[in-house]
Amino acid sequence: MKRSIRRAFWAGAVAVVAMAAVPMTSALGAGSVTATFTMTQDWGTGHGANVTVANGSDASVSTWRIEFDLPAGSAISSFWDADVTRTGNHYVAVKKSWAGPLAPGASTSWGYNGTGPYAAPLNCTINGAPCGGGGTPPTT
């Protein structure tokens, strides 16, 4: 009896993972470069976040540039794996000079720690297109 429950559990888990992969594959097949922000930590007076840049196009992307605003009360205090500049609440993150092109279907990530509560970025663009996709990436 325990084996059949275990098999049913694993079969269900495999089905859930397979169904979750379908939207991801569709998003990558959309033909655009996207940026996704995810909170990784929250310690009350600050937070950690990860930003994933995904190349859903069929061409290599030689560089990427993400521009976004953070709401008042939230600011980036440290970052890694991207070069980040700030003007007021407006941030610009660009690929590190040592990082190579982003191949079709590939992704990379960078992260930051921030002060204040985590807040989703506003007015986010990547290479001039909305962070959710829709633009044509530059090629190498």
GROMACS .gro file of N, CA and C in nm:
model
  420
    1MET      N    1   0.082  -0.120   0.000
    1MET     CA    2   0.000   0.000   0.000
    1MET      C    3   0.086   0.126   0.000
    2LYS      N    4   0.197   0.128   0.078
    2LYS     CA    5   0.283   0.245   0.084
    2LYS      C    6   0.347   0.273  -0.051
    3ARG      N    7   0.385   0.167  -0.125
    3ARG     CA    8   0.447   0.187  -0.256
    3ARG      C    9   0.350   0.253  -0.353
    4SER      N   10   0.225   0.213  -0.350
    4SER     CA   11   0.129   0.272  -0.444
    4SER      C   12   0.104   0.419  -0.410
    5ILE      N   13   0.104   0.456  -0.284
    5ILE     CA   14   0.089   0.596  -0.245
    5ILE      C   15   0.210   0.675  -0.290
    6ARG      N   16   0.330   0.617  -0.268
    6ARG     CA   17   0.453   0.684  -0.310
    6ARG      C   18   0.456   0.703  -0.462
    7ARG      N   19   0.416   0.600  -0.537
    7ARG     CA   20   0.413   0.611  -0.684
    7ARG      C   21   0.313   0.717  -0.728
    8ALA      N   22   0.197   0.720  -0.665
    8ALA     CA   23   0.096   0.821  -0.699
    8ALA      C   24   0.149   0.961  -0.670
    9PHE      N   25   0.217   0.976  -0.558
    9PHE     CA   26   0.275   1.106  -0.523
    9PHE      C   27   0.375   1.149  -0.629
   10TRP      N   28   0.468   1.062  -0.666
   10TRP     CA   29   0.570   1.096  -0.766
   10TRP      C   30   0.508   1.123  -0.902
   11ALA      N   31   0.407   1.046  -0.939
   11ALA     CA   32   0.340   1.069  -1.067
   11ALA      C   33   0.273   1.206  -1.067
   12GLY      N   34   0.211   1.241  -0.956
   12GLY     CA   35   0.148   1.373  -0.944
   12GLY      C   36   0.252   1.484  -0.949
   13ALA      N   37   0.365   1.464  -0.882
   13ALA     CA   38   0.471   1.565  -0.882
   13ALA      C   39   0.527   1.585  -1.022
   14VAL      N   40   0.547   1.476  -1.095
   14VAL     CA   41   0.598   1.487  -1.231
   14VAL      C   42   0.497   1.561  -1.319
   15ALA      N   43   0.368   1.533  -1.302
   15ALA     CA   44   0.266   1.600  -1.381
   15ALA      C   45   0.263   1.750  -1.352
   16VAL      N   46   0.277   1.788  -1.225
   16VAL     CA   47   0.277   1.930  -1.188
   16VAL      C   48   0.397   2.001  -1.250
   17VAL      N   49   0.515   1.939  -1.242
   17VAL     CA   50   0.635   1.999  -1.300
   17VAL      C   51   0.620   2.012  -1.451
   18ALA      N   52   0.565   1.911  -1.516
   18ALA     CA   53   0.546   1.915  -1.661
   18ALA      C   54   0.449   2.026  -1.700
   19MET      N   55   0.340   2.042  -1.624
   19MET     CA   56   0.244   2.147  -1.655
   19MET      C   57   0.304   2.285  -1.628
   20ALA      N   58   0.388   2.297  -1.527
   20ALA     CA   59   0.451   2.425  -1.496
   20ALA      C   60   0.550   2.464  -1.605
   21ALA      N   61   0.612   2.367  -1.669
   21ALA     CA   62   0.711   2.395  -1.773
   21ALA      C   63   0.646   2.445  -1.901
   22VAL      N   64   0.521   2.412  -1.926
   22VAL     CA   65   0.454   2.454  -2.049
   22VAL      C   66   0.447   2.606  -2.059
   23PRO      N   67   0.399   2.680  -1.956
   23PRO     CA   68   0.399   2.826  -1.970
   23PRO      C   69   0.539   2.884  -1.987
   24MET      N   70   0.639   2.825  -1.920
   24MET     CA   71   0.775   2.875  -1.931
   24MET      C   72   0.823   2.858  -2.075
   25THR      N   73   0.797   2.745  -2.135
   25THR     CA   74   0.838   2.721  -2.272
   25THR      C   75   0.767   2.818  -2.365
   26SER      N   76   0.640   2.842  -2.342
   26SER     CA   77   0.566   2.936  -2.426
   26SER      C   78   0.622   3.076  -2.414
   27ALA      N   79   0.659   3.117  -2.292
   27ALA     CA   80   0.714   3.251  -2.274
   27ALA      C   81   0.847   3.264  -2.347
   28LEU      N   82   0.931   3.160  -2.340
   28LEU     CA   83   1.059   3.167  -2.409
   28LEU      C   84   1.041   3.165  -2.560
   29GLY      N   85   0.938   3.099  -2.607
   29GLY     CA   86   0.913   3.092  -2.749
   29GLY      C   87   0.851   3.220  -2.803
   30ALA      N   88   0.822   3.316  -2.717
   30ALA     CA   89   0.756   3.439  -2.758
   30ALA      C   90   0.847   3.527  -2.842
   31GLY      N   91   0.978   3.504  -2.838
   31GLY     CA   92   1.069   3.580  -2.922
   31GLY      C   93   1.114   3.712  -2.864
   32SER      N   94   1.127   3.722  -2.734
   32SER     CA   95   1.170   3.848  -2.674
   32SER      C   96   1.259   3.823  -2.553
   33VAL      N   97   1.324   3.928  -2.508
   33VAL     CA   98   1.407   3.923  -2.389
   33VAL      C   99   1.323   3.977  -2.274
   34THR      N  100   1.325   3.907  -2.161
   34THR     CA  101   1.245   3.947  -2.046
   34THR      C  102   1.330   3.962  -1.921
   35ALA      N  103   1.279   4.036  -1.825
   35ALA     CA  104   1.342   4.050  -1.693
   35ALA      C  105   1.235   4.025  -1.589
   36THR      N  106   1.265   3.937  -1.493
   36THR     CA  107   1.172   3.901  -1.388
   36THR      C  108   1.235   3.927  -1.252
   37PHE      N  109   1.167   4.002  -1.167
   37PHE     CA  110   1.215   4.033  -1.032
   37PHE      C  111   1.147   3.939  -0.933
   38THR      N  112   1.226   3.882  -0.839
   38THR     CA  113   1.173   3.793  -0.737
   38THR      C  114   1.234   3.827  -0.602
   39MET      N  115   1.150   3.846  -0.500
   39MET     CA  116   1.201   3.869  -0.366
   39MET      C  117   1.259   3.738  -0.313
   40THR      N  118   1.380   3.742  -0.259
   40THR     CA  119   1.443   3.622  -0.205
   40THR      C  120   1.451   3.625  -0.052
   41GLN      N  121   1.450   3.743   0.007
   41GLN     CA  122   1.459   3.758   0.152
   41GLN      C  123   1.381   3.881   0.196
   42ASP      N  124   1.333   3.877   0.321
   42ASP     CA  125   1.269   3.994   0.381
   42ASP      C  126   1.302   3.991   0.528
   43TRP      N  127   1.372   4.090   0.576
   43TRP     CA  128   1.407   4.094   0.718
   43TRP      C  129   1.348   4.216   0.788
   44GLY      N  130   1.239   4.266   0.736
   44GLY     CA  131   1.169   4.377   0.800
   44GLY      C  132   1.215   4.513   0.753
   45THR      N  133   1.340   4.547   0.782
   45THR     CA  134   1.392   4.678   0.742
   45THR      C  135   1.463   4.673   0.608
   46GLY      N  136   1.467   4.558   0.547
   46GLY     CA  137   1.534   4.541   0.418
   46GLY      C  138   1.490   4.414   0.350
   47HIS      N  139   1.545   4.391   0.234
   47HIS     CA  140   1.506   4.275   0.154
   47HIS      C  141   1.616   4.237   0.056
   48GLY      N  142   1.605   4.118   0.001
   48GLY     CA  143   1.693   4.071  -0.106
   48GLY      C  144   1.607   4.038  -0.226
   49ALA      N  145   1.663   4.057  -0.345
   49ALA     CA  146   1.588   4.028  -0.467
   49ALA      C  147   1.681   3.968  -0.572
   50ASN      N  148   1.624   3.890  -0.659
   50ASN     CA  149   1.694   3.830  -0.771
   50ASN      C  150   1.624   3.876  -0.899
   51VAL      N  151   1.703   3.908  -1.001
   51VAL     CA  152   1.648   3.950  -1.130
   51VAL      C  153   1.698   3.851  -1.234
   52THR      N  154   1.606   3.788  -1.304
   52THR     CA  155   1.641   3.692  -1.408
   52THR      C  156   1.617   3.755  -1.545
   53VAL      N  157   1.719   3.752  -1.628
   53VAL     CA  158   1.711   3.799  -1.766
   53VAL      C  159   1.707   3.675  -1.853
   54ALA      N  160   1.600   3.660  -1.930
   54ALA     CA  161   1.584   3.542  -2.015
   54ALA      C  162   1.576   3.584  -2.161
   55ASN      N  163   1.648   3.510  -2.245
   55ASN     CA  164   1.647   3.536  -2.389
   55ASN      C  165   1.554   3.436  -2.457
   56GLY      N  166   1.435   3.481  -2.488
   56GLY     CA  167   1.337   3.397  -2.556
   56GLY      C  168   1.340   3.415  -2.706
   57SER      N  169   1.439   3.486  -2.756
   57SER     CA  170   1.448   3.508  -2.901
   57SER      C  171   1.530   3.396  -2.965
   58ASP      N  172   1.542   3.401  -3.095
   58ASP     CA  173   1.621   3.300  -3.165
   58ASP      C  174   1.759   3.351  -3.204
   59ALA      N  175   1.802   3.463  -3.141
   59ALA     CA  176   1.934   3.520  -3.168
   59ALA      C  177   2.005   3.550  -3.036
   60SER      N  178   2.135   3.546  -3.038
   60SER     CA  179   2.212   3.583  -2.919
   60SER      C  180   2.192   3.731  -2.889
   61VAL      N  181   2.193   3.763  -2.760
   61VAL     CA  182   2.179   3.901  -2.716
   61VAL      C  183   2.314   3.945  -2.663
   62SER      N  184   2.373   4.044  -2.728
   62SER     CA  185   2.508   4.086  -2.692
   62SER      C  186   2.512   4.166  -2.562
   63THR      N  187   2.405   4.236  -2.531
   63THR     CA  188   2.401   4.315  -2.408
   63THR      C  189   2.258   4.330  -2.363
   64TRP      N  190   2.239   4.369  -2.239
   64TRP     CA  191   2.106   4.402  -2.189
   64TRP      C  192   2.116   4.521  -2.095
   65ARG      N  193   2.008   4.596  -2.091
   65ARG     CA  194   1.998   4.715  -2.007
   65ARG      C  195   1.857   4.719  -1.949
   66ILE      N  196   1.848   4.713  -1.818
   66ILE     CA  197   1.718   4.716  -1.750
   66ILE      C  198   1.705   4.852  -1.681
   67GLU      N  199   1.595   4.920  -1.708
   67GLU     CA  200   1.565   5.047  -1.640
   67GLU      C  201   1.435   5.028  -1.564
   68PHE      N  202   1.433   5.077  -1.439
   68PHE     CA  203   1.313   5.063  -1.357
   68PHE      C  204   1.316   5.165  -1.245
   69ASP      N  205   1.201   5.186  -1.185
   69ASP     CA  206   1.188   5.274  -1.069
   69ASP      C  207   1.146   5.190  -0.950
   70LEU      N  208   1.193   5.229  -0.832
   70LEU     CA  209   1.145   5.169  -0.708
   70LEU      C  210   1.061   5.273  -0.635
   71PRO      N  211   0.953   5.229  -0.572
   71PRO     CA  212   0.868   5.322  -0.500
   71PRO      C  213   0.943   5.387  -0.384
   72ALA      N  214   0.899   5.505  -0.342
   72ALA     CA  215   0.958   5.574  -0.227
   72ALA      C  216   0.959   5.479  -0.107
   73GLY      N  217   1.068   5.482  -0.031
   73GLY     CA  218   1.081   5.396   0.086
   73GLY      C  219   1.156   5.266   0.059
   74SER      N  220   1.187   5.240  -0.067
   74SER     CA  221   1.261   5.121  -0.106
   74SER      C  222   1.379   5.165  -0.192
   75ALA      N  223   1.499   5.114  -0.162
   75ALA     CA  224   1.618   5.152  -0.237
   75ALA      C  225   1.716   5.036  -0.241
   76ILE      N  226   1.797   5.030  -0.344
   76ILE     CA  227   1.902   4.928  -0.356
   76ILE      C  228   2.024   4.977  -0.280
   77SER      N  229   2.074   4.891  -0.189
   77SER     CA  230   2.192   4.928  -0.111
   77SER      C  231   2.318   4.854  -0.157
   78SER      N  232   2.305   4.736  -0.216
   78SER     CA  233   2.419   4.662  -0.271
   78SER      C  234   2.367   4.570  -0.382
   79PHE      N  235   2.456   4.532  -0.473
   79PHE     CA  236   2.416   4.451  -0.588
   79PHE      C  237   2.535   4.368  -0.635
   80TRP      N  238   2.508   4.266  -0.716
   80TRP     CA  239   2.613   4.181  -0.770
   80TRP      C  240   2.571   4.127  -0.906
   81ASP      N  241   2.669   4.096  -0.988
   81ASP     CA  242   2.655   4.038  -1.122
   81ASP      C  243   2.583   4.129  -1.222
   82ALA      N  244   2.581   4.259  -1.195
   82ALA     CA  245   2.534   4.362  -1.289
   82ALA      C  246   2.595   4.493  -1.243
   83ASP      N  247   2.605   4.588  -1.331
   83ASP     CA  248   2.647   4.723  -1.293
   83ASP      C  249   2.521   4.807  -1.281
   84VAL      N  250   2.501   4.867  -1.164
   84VAL     CA  251   2.378   4.939  -1.137
   84VAL      C  252   2.409   5.084  -1.102
   85THR      N  253   2.334   5.176  -1.164
   85THR     CA  254   2.345   5.318  -1.131
   85THR      C  255   2.207   5.366  -1.088
   86ARG      N  256   2.209   5.475  -1.011
   86ARG     CA  257   2.084   5.527  -0.955
   86ARG      C  258   2.077   5.679  -0.973
   87THR      N  259   1.959   5.725  -1.010
   87THR     CA  260   1.927   5.868  -1.012
   87THR      C  261   1.792   5.881  -0.944
   88GLY      N  262   1.790   5.930  -0.820
   88GLY     CA  263   1.666   5.935  -0.743
   88GLY      C  264   1.616   5.794  -0.719
   89ASN      N  265   1.494   5.765  -0.758
   89ASN     CA  266   1.439   5.629  -0.745
   89ASN      C  267   1.446   5.552  -0.876
   90HIS      N  268   1.518   5.606  -0.975
   90HIS     CA  269   1.532   5.540  -1.105
   90HIS      C  270   1.666   5.466  -1.110
   91TYR      N  271   1.661   5.340  -1.151
   91TYR     CA  272   1.780   5.255  -1.156
   91TYR      C  273   1.803   5.207  -1.299
   92VAL      N  274   1.930   5.188  -1.332
   92VAL     CA  275   1.970   5.129  -1.459
   92VAL      C  276   2.070   5.019  -1.428
   93ALA      N  277   2.038   4.897  -1.472
   93ALA     CA  278   2.127   4.782  -1.453
   93ALA      C  279   2.171   4.734  -1.590
   94VAL      N  280   2.301   4.711  -1.606
   94VAL     CA  281   2.354   4.662  -1.733
   94VAL      C  282   2.442   4.540  -1.708
   95LYS      N  283   2.455   4.462  -1.812
   95LYS     CA  284   2.537   4.341  -1.809
   95LYS      C  285   2.681   4.376  -1.775
   96LYS      N  286   2.745   4.294  -1.695
   96LYS     CA  287   2.887   4.312  -1.664
   96LYS      C  288   2.970   4.298  -1.792
   97SER      N  289   3.078   4.373  -1.801
   97SER     CA  290   3.162   4.370  -1.921
   97SER      C  291   3.223   4.233  -1.946
   98TRP      N  292   3.246   4.156  -1.841
   98TRP     CA  293   3.308   4.024  -1.858
   98TRP      C  294   3.209   3.915  -1.897
   99ALA      N  295   3.080   3.945  -1.890
   99ALA     CA  296   2.979   3.844  -1.925
   99ALA      C  297   2.962   3.837  -2.076
  100GLY      N  298   2.957   3.718  -2.128
  100GLY     CA  299   2.941   3.700  -2.272
  100GLY      C  300   2.798   3.720  -2.318
  101PRO      N  301   2.773   3.700  -2.447
  101PRO     CA  302   2.637   3.713  -2.501
  101PRO      C  303   2.543   3.610  -2.438
  102LEU      N  304   2.416   3.643  -2.435
  102LEU     CA  305   2.313   3.553  -2.383
  102LEU      C  306   2.255   3.476  -2.502
  103ALA      N  307   2.280   3.346  -2.503
  103ALA     CA  308   2.239   3.262  -2.615
  103ALA      C  309   2.087   3.248  -2.621
  104PRO      N  310   2.033   3.211  -2.737
  104PRO     CA  311   1.889   3.187  -2.748
  104PRO      C  312   1.844   3.082  -2.646
  105GLY      N  313   1.736   3.111  -2.574
  105GLY     CA  314   1.684   3.018  -2.475
  105GLY      C  315   1.756   3.021  -2.341
  106ALA      N  316   1.864   3.096  -2.330
  106ALA     CA  317   1.943   3.100  -2.205
  106ALA      C  318   1.893   3.212  -2.113
  107SER      N  319   1.934   3.203  -1.988
  107SER     CA  320   1.902   3.309  -1.893
  107SER      C  321   2.022   3.333  -1.802
  108THR      N  322   2.022   3.447  -1.740
  108THR     CA  323   2.124   3.483  -1.643
  108THR      C  324   2.054   3.559  -1.532
  109SER      N  325   2.121   3.577  -1.421
  109SER     CA  326   2.057   3.652  -1.313
  109SER      C  327   2.157   3.740  -1.240
  110TRP      N  328   2.105   3.840  -1.176
  110TRP     CA  329   2.183   3.927  -1.089
  110TRP      C  330   2.095   3.955  -0.968
  111GLY      N  331   2.156   4.005  -0.863
  111GLY     CA  332   2.077   4.026  -0.742
  111GLY      C  333   2.113   4.154  -0.671
  112TYR      N  334   2.029   4.188  -0.575
  112TYR     CA  335   2.055   4.305  -0.495
  112TYR      C  336   1.993   4.292  -0.357
  113ASN      N  337   2.048   4.367  -0.263
  113ASN     CA  338   1.987   4.386  -0.131
  113ASN      C  339   1.935   4.528  -0.129
  114GLY      N  340   1.823   4.546  -0.063
  114GLY     CA  341   1.762   4.678  -0.059
  114GLY      C  342   1.718   4.717   0.080
  115THR      N  343   1.701   4.845   0.100
  115THR     CA  344   1.648   4.897   0.225
  115THR      C  345   1.497   4.914   0.210
  116GLY      N  346   1.428   4.908   0.320
  116GLY     CA  347   1.283   4.921   0.318
  116GLY      C  348   1.218   4.792   0.271
  117PRO      N  349   1.088   4.794   0.262
  117PRO     CA  350   1.016   4.673   0.220
  117PRO      C  351   1.037   4.644   0.072
  118TYR      N  352   1.027   4.516   0.035
  118TYR     CA  353   1.036   4.481  -0.107
  118TYR      C  354   0.915   4.539  -0.179
  119ALA      N  355   0.939   4.595  -0.293
  119ALA     CA  356   0.832   4.646  -0.378
  119ALA      C  357   0.867   4.612  -0.523
  120ALA      N  358   0.769   4.565  -0.595
  120ALA     CA  359   0.791   4.534  -0.736
  120ALA      C  360   0.832   4.662  -0.809
  121PRO      N  361   0.924   4.651  -0.904
  121PRO     CA  362   0.968   4.770  -0.977
  121PRO      C  363   0.855   4.826  -1.063
  122LEU      N  364   0.865   4.954  -1.088
  122LEU     CA  365   0.769   5.024  -1.173
  122LEU      C  366   0.838   5.066  -1.302
  123ASN      N  367   0.762   5.080  -1.409
  123ASN     CA  368   0.814   5.132  -1.537
  123ASN      C  369   0.935   5.053  -1.586
  124CYS      N  370   0.932   4.924  -1.573
  124CYS     CA  371   1.047   4.839  -1.607
  124CYS      C  372   1.057   4.817  -1.758
  125THR      N  373   1.177   4.842  -1.811
  125THR     CA  374   1.206   4.810  -1.951
  125THR      C  375   1.339   4.735  -1.959
  126ILE      N  376   1.350   4.650  -2.059
  126ILE     CA  377   1.477   4.583  -2.088
  126ILE      C  378   1.506   4.608  -2.236
  127ASN      N  379   1.621   4.666  -2.262
  127ASN     CA  380   1.660   4.704  -2.397
  127ASN      C  381   1.551   4.788  -2.465
  128GLY      N  382   1.484   4.872  -2.385
  128GLY     CA  383   1.384   4.962  -2.438
  128GLY      C  384   1.244   4.906  -2.452
  129ALA      N  385   1.225   4.775  -2.429
  129ALA     CA  386   1.094   4.711  -2.439
  129ALA      C  387   1.044   4.676  -2.299
  130PRO      N  388   0.915   4.653  -2.281
  130PRO     CA  389   0.866   4.616  -2.149
  130PRO      C  390   0.936   4.491  -2.095
  131CYS      N  391   0.960   4.487  -1.965
  131CYS     CA  392   1.032   4.374  -1.904
  131CYS      C  393   0.959   4.241  -1.925
  132GLY      N  394   0.829   4.246  -1.944
  132GLY     CA  395   0.752   4.124  -1.968
  132GLY      C  396   0.766   4.071  -2.110
  133GLY      N  397   0.837   4.142  -2.196
  133GLY     CA  398   0.860   4.096  -2.332
  133GLY      C  399   0.791   4.182  -2.434
  134GLY      N  400   0.819   4.156  -2.558
  134GLY     CA  401   0.754   4.227  -2.667
  134GLY      C  402   0.849   4.302  -2.757
  135GLY      N  403   0.974   4.319  -2.718
  135GLY     CA  404   1.069   4.393  -2.801
  135GLY      C  405   1.162   4.303  -2.877
  136THR      N  406   1.230   4.359  -2.974
  136THR     CA  407   1.330   4.286  -3.050
  136THR      C  408   1.466   4.313  -2.990
  137PRO      N  409   1.540   4.210  -2.948
  137PRO     CA  410   1.668   4.230  -2.884
  137PRO      C  411   1.778   4.265  -2.984
  138PRO      N  412   1.880   4.337  -2.936
  138PRO     CA  413   1.996   4.355  -3.024
  138PRO      C  414   2.070   4.223  -3.039
  139THR      N  415   2.133   4.200  -3.151
  139THR     CA  416   2.205   4.075  -3.174
  139THR      C  417   2.354   4.101  -3.181
  140THR      N  418   2.431   3.993  -3.168
  140THR     CA  419   2.577   4.007  -3.173
  140THR      C  420   2.624   4.011  -3.316
   0.00000   0.00000   0.00000
